[in-house]
Amino acid sequence: MSDKLWIFDTTLRDGEQVPGCQLNTREKIIVAKALEDLGVDIIEAGFPISSPGDFNSVVEISKAVTNPIICALSRAVEKDIEVAAESLKYAKKGRIHTGIGVSPYHIQYKLRSTPDEIIRRGVAAVKFARRFVGDVEFYAEDAGRAEPDFLAKIIEEVIKAGATVVNIPDTTGYCLPEQYGGYISLLKNRVPNIDQAIIATHCHNDLGMATANTIAGVQQGARQVEVTINGIGERAGNTSMEEVVMAIKCHKSIPVDISIDTPKIYGTSRLVSKLMNMPVQPNKAIVGRNAFAHSSGIHQDGVLKHRENYEIIDPKDVGVAESTIVLTARSGRAALKHHLDALGVELEGDALREVYEEFLLLADKKRDIGRKDLMGLVGKFVTDSSFIELEKVSYSSNGTVSADVTLKVGEETHSAHAEGNGPVDAVLKAIEKSVEPQVDLEEFLIQAITHGSDDVAKVHMKVIKNDKPYFGFASNSDIVLASAQAFVDALNKIPVKEYATV
């Protein structure tokens, strides 16, 4: 029987330390409930002594969730521990997470102390925390640069004092996987009472090693991993929950069981990204926009023939509807036919060959090949009666924000009026009224690409239709117009068979 691997999520504590990503209590509760639904075992809800807001968030999260252990962080200071204990009074299962720096850097330069005094303080903190809760985790901060003999000694002593979990953080992301795994192996082999506690990993990504180090720790016997959604966290971030979970799912040789409901990973990722206003980089493993996108003709042909030729994870296993075949100058004939079939255009033989040759010439000139481009290429074979063109956009604010749009859909003209919370909201609602695409707007990002009073904004938009994602892009000095153009761009990528006009 495999060991249980405890998933300790610190998105709401370590992850929220990212500048500009702070959440209020209501938003934290939303994330905490999503984490509970995802199946995480422990939620580190905050650092209660740091602020009244953090204290209140731990209290309210403790009330709001039932299944996960709720963990509160503290330093090895009695007042910290008392406040942490008070914040956990409504937790069904509470844990105090206390600790101290253990590397020569921290002992000498940060704490201005001695190794013996550090052990004394660590032991005292654990004993004091055990007065309030039966579950106490000790973190050996900067263990990734600690002296091995000292690390083994302090871990042995805090377990004697009552620590149920011992956390071995690579706080600065310094370690290579062999080094970090070596620390876990050292503790397993040299700490006589190590069987009385769970060893936890907590790795940072300063050298891009967080996931690799975490997996190395698990392979050497760690049975708790401290992670964040999307790998968010201070500096270069923390270990990414989705990467660790799916790496272990892919490699059956790692003998652990995980409680995560993996098809909910993608939705949780998007929720955290949206609430924290922190976009996920397109090439991010597992949850990035391009994680299951293929643009090379060789790859596209392989995936279309058999998904596992180029994908080790089924997109559905993490909540992504399907792989994306992206049309570029590197795309092959199989990819072009795949897109044409989706548009309801069936071409074979010489006709397909002719369109493919024209497609390559166009793809060399354009970065993004959309539905309008494809329908233009096959114009002699078929007509498109549902392509949308944005003809006119106007908006005003006289107490109520409203917008009017005029669209050309095929050969027909459609106009609509709508009100909204702001000009962008009103314009998008008016467009929806005109064509009724019945889509969900999941992602909306604005990026300034020039500087000054005449900034040009680039808008990236993602809409969902029948559980499938479609992306729209546009740039304009008018943010409202750019948003409308991006929305229409996304709508035009929806296949004809899934799209209906009024």
Short mmCIF file of C-alpha atoms in Angstrom, two decimals:
data_model
loop_
_atom_site.label_atom_id
_atom_site.label_comp_id
_atom_site.label_asym_id
_atom_site.label_seq_id
_atom_site.Cartn_x
_atom_site.Cartn_y
_atom_site.Cartn_z
CA MET A 1 0.00 0.00 0.00
CA SER A 2 1.32 3.44 -0.93
CA ASP A 3 1.99 6.19 1.61
CA LYS A 4 -0.23 9.23 1.70
CA LEU A 5 1.40 12.41 0.42
CA TRP A 6 -0.07 15.38 2.28
CA ILE A 7 -0.70 18.43 0.10
CA PHE A 8 -0.05 21.59 2.11
CA ASP A 9 -1.22 24.64 0.18
CA THR A 10 0.29 27.98 1.15
CA THR A 11 -1.24 30.10 -1.63
CA LEU A 12 -3.02 32.24 0.97
CA ARG A 13 0.12 32.80 3.03
CA ASP A 14 3.39 32.48 1.14
CA GLY A 15 1.71 32.95 -2.24
CA GLU A 16 -0.10 36.09 -1.15
CA GLN A 17 3.19 37.74 -0.22
CA VAL A 18 3.69 38.64 -3.89
CA PRO A 19 3.52 42.44 -4.22
CA GLY A 20 0.19 43.57 -5.64
CA CYS A 21 -1.54 40.21 -5.10
CA GLN A 22 -3.10 40.76 -1.69
CA LEU A 23 -6.62 39.44 -1.17
CA ASN A 24 -9.30 40.61 1.22
CA THR A 25 -10.98 38.18 3.60
CA ARG A 26 -13.93 37.51 1.30
CA GLU A 27 -11.61 36.64 -1.57
CA LYS A 28 -9.48 34.42 0.66
CA ILE A 29 -12.56 32.47 1.69
CA ILE A 30 -13.44 31.95 -1.99
CA VAL A 31 -9.96 30.56 -2.64
CA ALA A 32 -10.01 28.45 0.54
CA LYS A 33 -13.29 26.82 -0.48
CA ALA A 34 -11.87 26.13 -3.95
CA LEU A 35 -8.81 24.53 -2.36
CA GLU A 36 -11.04 22.38 -0.18
CA ASP A 37 -13.03 21.33 -3.26
CA LEU A 38 -9.75 20.57 -5.04
CA GLY A 39 -8.81 18.20 -2.23
CA VAL A 40 -5.83 19.83 -0.50
CA ASP A 41 -5.10 18.40 2.94
CA ILE A 42 -3.77 21.50 4.72
CA ILE A 43 -4.46 25.18 4.03
CA GLU A 44 -1.95 27.64 5.45
CA ALA A 45 -4.41 30.48 5.94
CA GLY A 46 -2.09 33.28 7.06
CA PHE A 47 0.40 34.79 9.50
CA PRO A 48 -1.99 36.07 12.20
CA ILE A 49 0.45 38.26 14.16
CA SER A 50 1.36 40.21 11.00
CA SER A 51 -1.85 42.24 10.77
CA PRO A 52 -5.48 42.38 12.00
CA GLY A 53 -6.58 41.50 8.46
CA ASP A 54 -4.47 38.34 8.40
CA PHE A 55 -5.75 37.36 11.85
CA ASN A 56 -9.36 37.83 10.74
CA SER A 57 -8.78 35.86 7.54
CA VAL A 58 -7.53 32.84 9.50
CA VAL A 59 -10.57 33.08 11.78
CA GLU A 60 -13.05 33.29 8.92
CA ILE A 61 -11.39 30.60 6.82
CA SER A 62 -11.48 28.33 9.88
CA LYS A 63 -15.24 28.87 10.00
CA ALA A 64 -15.77 28.48 6.26
CA VAL A 65 -14.05 25.15 5.50
CA THR A 66 -14.48 21.74 7.07
CA ASN A 67 -12.14 19.08 5.72
CA PRO A 68 -8.63 20.58 5.45
CA ILE A 69 -6.39 21.24 8.43
CA ILE A 70 -6.13 25.01 8.90
CA CYS A 71 -2.58 26.15 9.61
CA ALA A 72 -1.41 29.47 11.07
CA LEU A 73 2.19 30.64 10.79
CA SER A 74 4.25 32.10 13.64
CA ARG A 75 7.81 32.88 14.52
CA ALA A 76 9.43 31.15 17.50
CA VAL A 77 7.99 33.87 19.72
CA GLU A 78 5.40 33.25 22.44
CA LYS A 79 3.21 36.21 21.46
CA ASP A 80 3.14 35.01 17.82
CA ILE A 81 2.11 31.55 18.95
CA GLU A 82 -0.60 32.87 21.28
CA VAL A 83 -2.12 34.95 18.48
CA ALA A 84 -1.91 32.03 16.06
CA ALA A 85 -3.70 29.79 18.56
CA GLU A 86 -6.42 32.42 19.08
CA SER A 87 -6.97 32.71 15.30
CA LEU A 88 -7.53 28.95 15.08
CA LYS A 89 -10.23 28.74 17.75
CA TYR A 90 -12.95 27.94 15.16
CA ALA A 91 -10.85 25.47 13.15
CA LYS A 92 -12.19 21.93 13.05
CA LYS A 93 -8.57 20.80 12.77
CA GLY A 94 -5.91 23.39 13.60
CA ARG A 95 -2.13 23.46 13.26
CA ILE A 96 0.44 25.99 14.46
CA HIS A 97 3.44 26.34 12.15
CA THR A 98 6.38 27.79 14.07
CA GLY A 99 10.10 27.83 13.47
CA ILE A 100 13.41 29.63 13.20
CA GLY A 101 16.37 30.10 10.87
CA VAL A 102 18.96 27.30 10.94
CA SER A 103 21.60 28.21 8.33
CA PRO A 104 24.88 29.91 9.31
CA TYR A 105 23.63 33.01 7.45
CA HIS A 106 20.48 33.22 9.53
CA ILE A 107 22.07 32.29 12.83
CA GLN A 108 24.94 34.75 12.54
CA TYR A 109 23.63 37.64 10.45
CA LYS A 110 19.86 37.62 10.83
CA LEU A 111 19.31 36.33 14.37
CA ARG A 112 22.77 37.25 15.76
CA SER A 113 22.69 34.14 17.87
CA THR A 114 24.45 30.81 18.40
CA PRO A 115 23.56 27.26 17.34
CA ASP A 116 22.82 26.19 20.91
CA GLU A 117 20.52 29.17 21.46
CA ILE A 118 18.69 28.45 18.20
CA ILE A 119 17.98 24.89 19.32
CA ARG A 120 16.77 26.17 22.69
CA ARG A 121 14.42 28.67 21.06
CA GLY A 122 13.10 26.14 18.56
CA VAL A 123 12.38 23.58 21.27
CA ALA A 124 10.73 26.19 23.50
CA ALA A 125 8.49 27.35 20.65
CA VAL A 126 7.29 23.82 19.89
CA LYS A 127 6.61 23.08 23.55
CA PHE A 128 4.69 26.35 23.94
CA ALA A 129 2.63 25.69 20.80
CA ARG A 130 1.73 22.21 22.07
CA ARG A 131 -0.10 23.89 24.97
CA PHE A 132 -2.71 25.07 22.45
CA VAL A 133 -2.87 22.40 19.71
CA GLY A 134 -1.84 18.80 19.29
CA ASP A 135 -0.57 19.38 15.75
CA VAL A 136 2.59 21.51 15.61
CA GLU A 137 4.78 21.93 12.57
CA PHE A 138 8.35 23.21 12.93
CA TYR A 139 10.06 24.99 10.04
CA ALA A 140 13.85 25.02 9.86
CA GLU A 141 14.17 28.18 7.81
CA ASP A 142 16.94 28.19 5.18
CA ALA A 143 17.58 24.49 5.74
CA GLY A 144 18.83 24.35 2.15
CA ARG A 145 22.02 26.09 3.31
CA ALA A 146 22.24 24.58 6.81
CA GLU A 147 25.12 22.59 8.24
CA PRO A 148 23.93 18.95 7.96
CA ASP A 149 24.95 17.96 11.51
CA PHE A 150 23.20 20.97 13.01
CA LEU A 151 20.06 20.39 10.96
CA ALA A 152 19.86 16.77 12.11
CA LYS A 153 20.34 17.84 15.74
CA ILE A 154 17.66 20.53 15.83
CA ILE A 155 15.16 18.29 14.03
CA GLU A 156 15.74 15.54 16.59
CA GLU A 157 15.21 17.98 19.47
CA VAL A 158 12.02 19.59 18.15
CA ILE A 159 10.49 16.16 17.54
CA LYS A 160 11.31 15.30 21.16
CA ALA A 161 9.54 18.54 22.13
CA GLY A 162 6.38 17.45 20.30
CA ALA A 163 6.64 18.54 16.64
CA THR A 164 4.37 16.39 14.48
CA VAL A 165 5.70 17.75 11.17
CA VAL A 166 9.22 18.99 10.42
CA ASN A 167 9.50 21.36 7.47
CA ILE A 168 12.81 21.51 5.58
CA PRO A 169 12.61 24.72 3.49
CA ASP A 170 14.96 25.57 0.67
CA THR A 171 14.12 29.17 1.47
CA THR A 172 16.39 30.78 -1.10
CA GLY A 173 15.92 28.19 -3.85
CA TYR A 174 19.63 27.41 -3.62
CA CYS A 175 19.69 23.62 -3.75
CA LEU A 176 20.05 21.28 -6.69
CA PRO A 177 17.78 18.21 -6.55
CA GLU A 178 20.60 15.91 -5.43
CA GLN A 179 21.49 18.28 -2.59
CA TYR A 180 17.92 18.77 -1.44
CA GLY A 181 17.11 15.08 -1.63
CA GLY A 182 20.31 14.50 0.32
CA TYR A 183 19.00 16.61 3.23
CA ILE A 184 15.83 14.50 3.41
CA SER A 185 17.85 11.29 3.22
CA LEU A 186 20.14 12.59 5.98
CA LEU A 187 17.19 13.14 8.31
CA LYS A 188 15.68 9.75 7.52
CA ASN A 189 18.96 8.00 8.30
CA ARG A 190 20.46 10.05 11.13
CA VAL A 191 17.57 11.36 13.25
CA PRO A 192 16.62 8.48 15.56
CA ASN A 193 13.05 9.70 16.22
CA ILE A 194 12.25 10.81 12.64
CA ASP A 195 9.52 8.17 12.43
CA GLN A 196 7.53 10.22 14.96
CA ALA A 197 7.06 13.12 12.54
CA ILE A 198 6.23 13.77 8.89
CA ILE A 199 8.99 15.40 6.84
CA ALA A 200 7.75 18.31 4.72
CA THR A 201 9.31 19.99 1.69
CA HIS A 202 9.05 23.73 1.10
CA CYS A 203 11.03 24.78 -1.96
CA HIS A 204 11.44 28.13 -3.68
CA ASN A 205 12.10 28.62 -7.37
CA ASP A 206 15.00 31.10 -7.51
CA LEU A 207 17.00 28.75 -9.77
CA GLY A 208 13.95 27.12 -11.35
CA MET A 209 14.46 23.99 -9.22
CA ALA A 210 11.43 24.09 -6.91
CA THR A 211 9.46 21.26 -8.48
CA ALA A 212 12.52 19.10 -9.10
CA ASN A 213 13.71 19.58 -5.52
CA THR A 214 10.28 18.77 -4.13
CA ILE A 215 10.07 15.56 -6.15
CA ALA A 216 13.59 14.65 -5.00
CA GLY A 217 12.47 15.18 -1.41
CA VAL A 218 9.44 12.92 -1.88
CA GLN A 219 11.62 10.23 -3.46
CA GLN A 220 13.82 10.32 -0.35
CA GLY A 221 10.92 9.99 2.07
CA ALA A 222 9.25 13.38 2.56
CA ARG A 223 5.49 12.88 2.88
CA GLN A 224 4.20 16.47 2.90
CA VAL A 225 4.75 18.97 0.08
CA GLU A 226 4.25 22.70 0.61
CA VAL A 227 3.03 24.25 -2.62
CA THR A 228 1.05 27.10 -4.17
CA ILE A 229 -1.40 27.31 -7.05
CA ASN A 230 0.43 28.46 -10.21
CA GLY A 231 3.69 28.42 -8.22
CA ILE A 232 3.10 31.97 -6.94
CA GLY A 233 5.21 33.29 -4.10
CA GLU A 234 8.00 35.63 -3.14
CA ARG A 235 10.69 36.42 -5.71
CA ALA A 236 10.59 33.64 -8.33
CA GLY A 237 7.80 31.82 -6.52
CA ASN A 238 7.15 28.58 -4.66
CA THR A 239 6.75 25.01 -5.78
CA SER A 240 3.80 24.71 -8.14
CA MET A 241 1.08 22.42 -6.79
CA GLU A 242 -0.11 21.37 -10.23
CA GLU A 243 3.41 20.46 -11.38
CA VAL A 244 4.14 18.25 -8.37
CA VAL A 245 0.76 16.52 -8.45
CA MET A 246 0.88 15.75 -12.17
CA ALA A 247 4.55 14.72 -12.10
CA ILE A 248 3.70 12.14 -9.46
CA LYS A 249 0.56 11.07 -11.36
CA CYS A 250 2.69 10.53 -14.48
CA HIS A 251 5.41 8.61 -12.67
CA LYS A 252 3.85 5.60 -10.99
CA SER A 253 7.26 4.68 -9.58
CA ILE A 254 6.80 7.25 -6.78
CA PRO A 255 4.84 5.23 -4.19
CA VAL A 256 2.45 7.84 -2.80
CA ASP A 257 -1.28 8.52 -2.88
CA ILE A 258 -2.57 12.06 -3.51
CA SER A 259 -6.03 13.36 -2.65
CA ILE A 260 -6.20 16.07 -5.36
CA ASP A 261 -9.19 15.99 -7.74
CA THR A 262 -7.04 16.80 -10.76
CA PRO A 263 -9.79 17.82 -13.25
CA LYS A 264 -10.37 20.81 -10.95
CA ILE A 265 -6.77 22.03 -11.25
CA TYR A 266 -7.29 24.31 -14.26
CA GLY A 267 -10.36 26.02 -12.82
CA THR A 268 -8.60 26.63 -9.50
CA SER A 269 -5.61 28.02 -11.35
CA ARG A 270 -7.81 30.51 -13.22
CA LEU A 271 -9.63 31.52 -10.05
CA VAL A 272 -6.38 32.33 -8.24
CA SER A 273 -4.99 34.14 -11.29
CA LYS A 274 -8.12 36.27 -11.59
CA LEU A 275 -8.51 37.16 -7.91
CA MET A 276 -4.81 37.93 -7.45
CA ASN A 277 -4.58 39.77 -10.78
CA MET A 278 -1.54 37.68 -11.63
CA PRO A 279 -1.62 36.27 -15.19
CA VAL A 280 -0.33 32.75 -15.77
CA GLN A 281 2.54 32.78 -18.23
CA PRO A 282 1.47 31.12 -21.52
CA ASN A 283 4.16 28.42 -21.38
CA LYS A 284 3.55 27.55 -17.72
CA ALA A 285 3.53 23.78 -17.25
CA ILE A 286 0.10 22.15 -16.80
CA VAL A 287 -2.02 25.34 -16.63
CA GLY A 288 -0.45 27.75 -19.14
CA ARG A 289 -2.35 28.76 -22.26
CA ASN A 290 0.14 26.86 -24.43
CA ALA A 291 0.57 23.80 -22.19
CA PHE A 292 -1.53 21.72 -24.60
CA ALA A 293 -1.06 23.81 -27.75
CA HIS A 294 0.77 22.49 -30.81
CA SER A 295 2.06 24.58 -33.71
CA SER A 296 4.73 22.41 -35.33
CA GLY A 297 3.42 20.40 -38.27
CA ILE A 298 5.19 17.23 -37.11
CA HIS A 299 3.73 17.55 -33.62
CA GLN A 300 0.28 18.44 -34.91
CA ASP A 301 0.14 15.43 -37.21
CA GLY A 302 1.32 13.18 -34.37
CA VAL A 303 -1.22 14.51 -31.86
CA LEU A 304 -4.09 14.29 -34.34
CA LYS A 305 -3.18 10.66 -35.06
CA HIS A 306 -2.67 9.68 -31.40
CA ARG A 307 -2.62 12.19 -28.55
CA GLU A 308 0.09 10.41 -26.55
CA ASN A 309 2.60 10.87 -29.37
CA TYR A 310 3.30 14.34 -27.95
CA GLU A 311 1.25 14.63 -24.75
CA ILE A 312 2.08 12.80 -21.53
CA ILE A 313 -1.02 14.25 -19.83
CA ASP A 314 -4.57 14.10 -21.13
CA PRO A 315 -5.77 17.74 -21.00
CA LYS A 316 -9.07 16.57 -19.51
CA ASP A 317 -7.18 15.17 -16.51
CA VAL A 318 -6.42 18.73 -15.39
CA GLY A 319 -9.68 20.31 -16.52
CA VAL A 320 -8.71 21.50 -20.01
CA ALA A 321 -11.30 20.53 -22.62
CA GLU A 322 -8.90 19.53 -25.37
CA SER A 323 -5.55 20.18 -27.01
CA THR A 324 -5.20 23.21 -29.27
CA ILE A 325 -3.89 22.95 -32.81
CA VAL A 326 -2.48 26.41 -33.61
CA LEU A 327 -2.10 27.46 -37.21
CA THR A 328 1.30 28.95 -38.05
CA ALA A 329 3.75 28.81 -40.95
CA ARG A 330 5.11 25.61 -39.35
CA SER A 331 1.72 23.86 -39.46
CA GLY A 332 1.19 20.89 -41.71
CA ARG A 333 -1.66 19.89 -44.00
CA ALA A 334 -3.23 17.74 -41.26
CA ALA A 335 -3.59 20.79 -38.99
CA LEU A 336 -5.14 22.88 -41.77
CA LYS A 337 -7.63 20.14 -42.59
CA HIS A 338 -8.45 19.81 -38.87
CA HIS A 339 -9.35 23.51 -38.70
CA LEU A 340 -11.29 23.48 -41.95
CA ASP A 341 -13.29 20.46 -40.80
CA ALA A 342 -14.16 22.35 -37.60
CA LEU A 343 -15.48 25.20 -39.76
CA GLY A 344 -17.62 22.76 -41.68
CA VAL A 345 -15.42 22.93 -44.80
CA GLU A 346 -14.43 19.51 -46.15
CA LEU A 347 -11.64 19.62 -48.69
CA GLU A 348 -9.58 16.73 -50.06
CA GLY A 349 -7.00 16.06 -52.73
CA ASP A 350 -6.06 18.85 -55.13
CA ALA A 351 -8.43 21.35 -53.50
CA LEU A 352 -6.80 20.88 -50.09
CA ARG A 353 -3.33 21.02 -51.65
CA GLU A 354 -4.13 24.31 -53.39
CA VAL A 355 -5.52 25.90 -50.21
CA TYR A 356 -2.54 24.65 -48.19
CA GLU A 357 -0.05 26.28 -50.54
CA GLU A 358 -1.90 29.59 -50.25
CA PHE A 359 -2.14 29.13 -46.49
CA LEU A 360 1.66 28.83 -46.17
CA LEU A 361 2.17 32.09 -48.05
CA LEU A 362 -0.32 33.86 -45.76
CA ALA A 363 1.08 32.28 -42.60
CA ASP A 364 4.54 33.62 -43.42
CA LYS A 365 3.06 37.13 -43.29
CA LYS A 366 0.60 36.86 -40.39
CA ARG A 367 1.27 35.84 -36.80
CA ASP A 368 -2.29 34.77 -36.05
CA ILE A 369 -4.40 32.88 -38.62
CA GLY A 370 -8.10 33.18 -37.79
CA ARG A 371 -11.43 32.12 -39.17
CA LYS A 372 -11.65 35.10 -41.51
CA ASP A 373 -8.29 34.17 -43.04
CA LEU A 374 -9.31 30.55 -43.52
CA MET A 375 -12.64 31.44 -45.07
CA GLY A 376 -10.86 33.83 -47.41
CA LEU A 377 -8.55 31.01 -48.51
CA VAL A 378 -11.43 28.67 -49.27
CA GLY A 379 -13.72 31.37 -50.68
CA LYS A 380 -13.92 29.73 -54.10
CA PHE A 381 -15.16 26.53 -52.48
CA VAL A 382 -17.55 27.86 -49.82
CA THR A 383 -19.12 31.08 -48.54
CA ASP A 384 -19.19 32.16 -44.90
CA SER A 385 -22.48 33.60 -43.68
CA SER A 386 -21.53 34.02 -40.03
CA PHE A 387 -18.24 35.94 -39.97
CA ILE A 388 -18.49 38.97 -37.67
CA GLU A 389 -17.06 42.37 -38.50
CA LEU A 390 -17.11 45.28 -36.07
CA GLU A 391 -18.38 48.33 -37.94
CA LYS A 392 -19.21 50.92 -35.27
CA VAL A 393 -18.76 51.32 -31.50
CA SER A 394 -19.93 54.22 -29.35
CA TYR A 395 -20.39 54.61 -25.61
CA SER A 396 -21.43 57.30 -23.16
CA SER A 397 -21.74 57.90 -19.44
CA ASN A 398 -24.56 60.14 -18.23
CA GLY A 399 -25.20 58.63 -14.83
CA THR A 400 -25.60 55.26 -16.59
CA VAL A 401 -22.88 53.80 -18.80
CA SER A 402 -24.28 52.61 -22.12
CA ALA A 403 -22.97 51.47 -25.48
CA ASP A 404 -24.19 51.03 -29.05
CA VAL A 405 -22.56 48.68 -31.53
CA THR A 406 -23.10 47.87 -35.18
CA LEU A 407 -21.84 44.55 -36.53
CA LYS A 408 -21.85 42.92 -39.93
CA VAL A 409 -22.56 39.19 -39.64
CA GLY A 410 -22.03 37.62 -43.02
CA GLU A 411 -24.04 39.88 -45.31
CA GLU A 412 -26.42 41.09 -42.59
CA THR A 413 -26.11 44.15 -40.33
CA HIS A 414 -26.94 43.90 -36.63
CA SER A 415 -27.16 46.73 -34.10
CA ALA A 416 -27.63 46.60 -30.34
CA HIS A 417 -27.70 48.83 -27.26
CA ALA A 418 -26.63 47.76 -23.75
CA GLU A 419 -25.82 49.17 -20.33
CA GLY A 420 -22.97 48.03 -18.12
CA ASN A 421 -20.76 48.65 -15.12
CA GLY A 422 -18.32 50.51 -17.35
CA PRO A 423 -17.77 51.21 -21.05
CA VAL A 424 -15.98 47.91 -21.73
CA ASP A 425 -18.71 45.92 -19.97
CA ALA A 426 -21.44 47.79 -21.86
CA VAL A 427 -19.77 47.31 -25.27
CA LEU A 428 -19.21 43.58 -24.75
CA LYS A 429 -22.83 43.13 -23.63
CA ALA A 430 -24.03 44.94 -26.74
CA ILE A 431 -21.92 42.66 -28.95
CA GLU A 432 -23.38 39.62 -27.20
CA LYS A 433 -26.89 40.93 -27.87
CA SER A 434 -26.06 41.30 -31.56
CA VAL A 435 -24.82 37.78 -32.17
CA GLU A 436 -25.84 35.76 -29.11
CA PRO A 437 -22.71 33.62 -29.03
CA GLN A 438 -23.53 32.33 -25.51
CA VAL A 439 -19.92 32.35 -24.40
CA ASP A 440 -18.33 32.81 -21.00
CA LEU A 441 -15.60 35.44 -20.72
CA GLU A 442 -12.93 33.72 -18.63
CA GLU A 443 -9.82 35.85 -19.10
CA PHE A 444 -9.40 39.54 -19.88
CA LEU A 445 -5.96 41.13 -19.76
CA ILE A 446 -4.81 44.61 -20.78
CA GLN A 447 -1.15 45.42 -21.38
CA ALA A 448 0.37 48.78 -22.31
CA ILE A 449 2.77 48.33 -25.23
CA THR A 450 3.83 51.98 -25.61
CA HIS A 451 4.41 54.71 -23.06
CA GLY A 452 3.01 58.20 -22.78
CA SER A 453 -0.36 59.91 -23.02
CA ASP A 454 -1.12 58.10 -26.30
CA ASP A 455 -0.41 54.59 -24.94
CA VAL A 456 -1.39 51.71 -27.19
CA ALA A 457 -3.07 48.92 -25.22
CA LYS A 458 -2.94 45.26 -26.17
CA VAL A 459 -5.97 43.24 -25.05
CA HIS A 460 -5.89 39.48 -24.60
CA MET A 461 -9.24 37.77 -24.15
CA LYS A 462 -10.30 34.18 -23.57
CA VAL A 463 -13.87 32.97 -24.02
CA ILE A 464 -15.36 29.54 -23.40
CA LYS A 465 -17.92 27.92 -25.69
CA ASN A 466 -19.07 24.34 -24.98
CA ASP A 467 -16.15 23.93 -22.55
CA LYS A 468 -13.63 24.85 -25.26
CA PRO A 469 -11.35 27.92 -25.10
CA TYR A 470 -11.04 30.54 -27.85
CA PHE A 471 -8.59 33.45 -27.74
CA GLY A 472 -8.92 36.96 -29.09
CA PHE A 473 -6.26 39.64 -29.48
CA ALA A 474 -6.33 43.31 -30.47
CA SER A 475 -4.38 46.51 -29.91
CA ASN A 476 -5.59 50.10 -30.04
CA SER A 477 -5.00 53.41 -28.27
CA ASP A 478 -8.67 53.20 -27.21
CA ILE A 479 -8.94 50.45 -24.59
CA VAL A 480 -12.69 50.09 -25.12
CA LEU A 481 -12.30 49.63 -28.87
CA ALA A 482 -9.38 47.23 -28.38
CA SER A 483 -11.56 45.19 -26.00
CA ALA A 484 -14.40 45.04 -28.53
CA GLN A 485 -12.03 44.01 -31.31
CA ALA A 486 -10.46 41.28 -29.16
CA PHE A 487 -13.89 39.95 -28.22
CA VAL A 488 -14.97 39.78 -31.86
CA ASP A 489 -11.64 38.16 -32.76
CA ALA A 490 -12.33 35.41 -30.23
CA LEU A 491 -15.91 34.93 -31.44
CA ASN A 492 -14.71 34.53 -35.00
CA LYS A 493 -12.56 31.56 -33.99
CA ILE A 494 -15.55 29.54 -32.82
CA PRO A 495 -16.41 26.87 -35.44
CA VAL A 496 -19.59 27.40 -37.42
CA LYS A 497 -21.18 24.22 -36.07
CA GLU A 498 -20.97 25.57 -32.50
CA TYR A 499 -22.04 29.13 -33.24
CA ALA A 500 -25.48 30.53 -34.04
CA THR A 501 -26.59 34.07 -34.87
CA VAL A 502 -30.01 35.56 -34.24
#
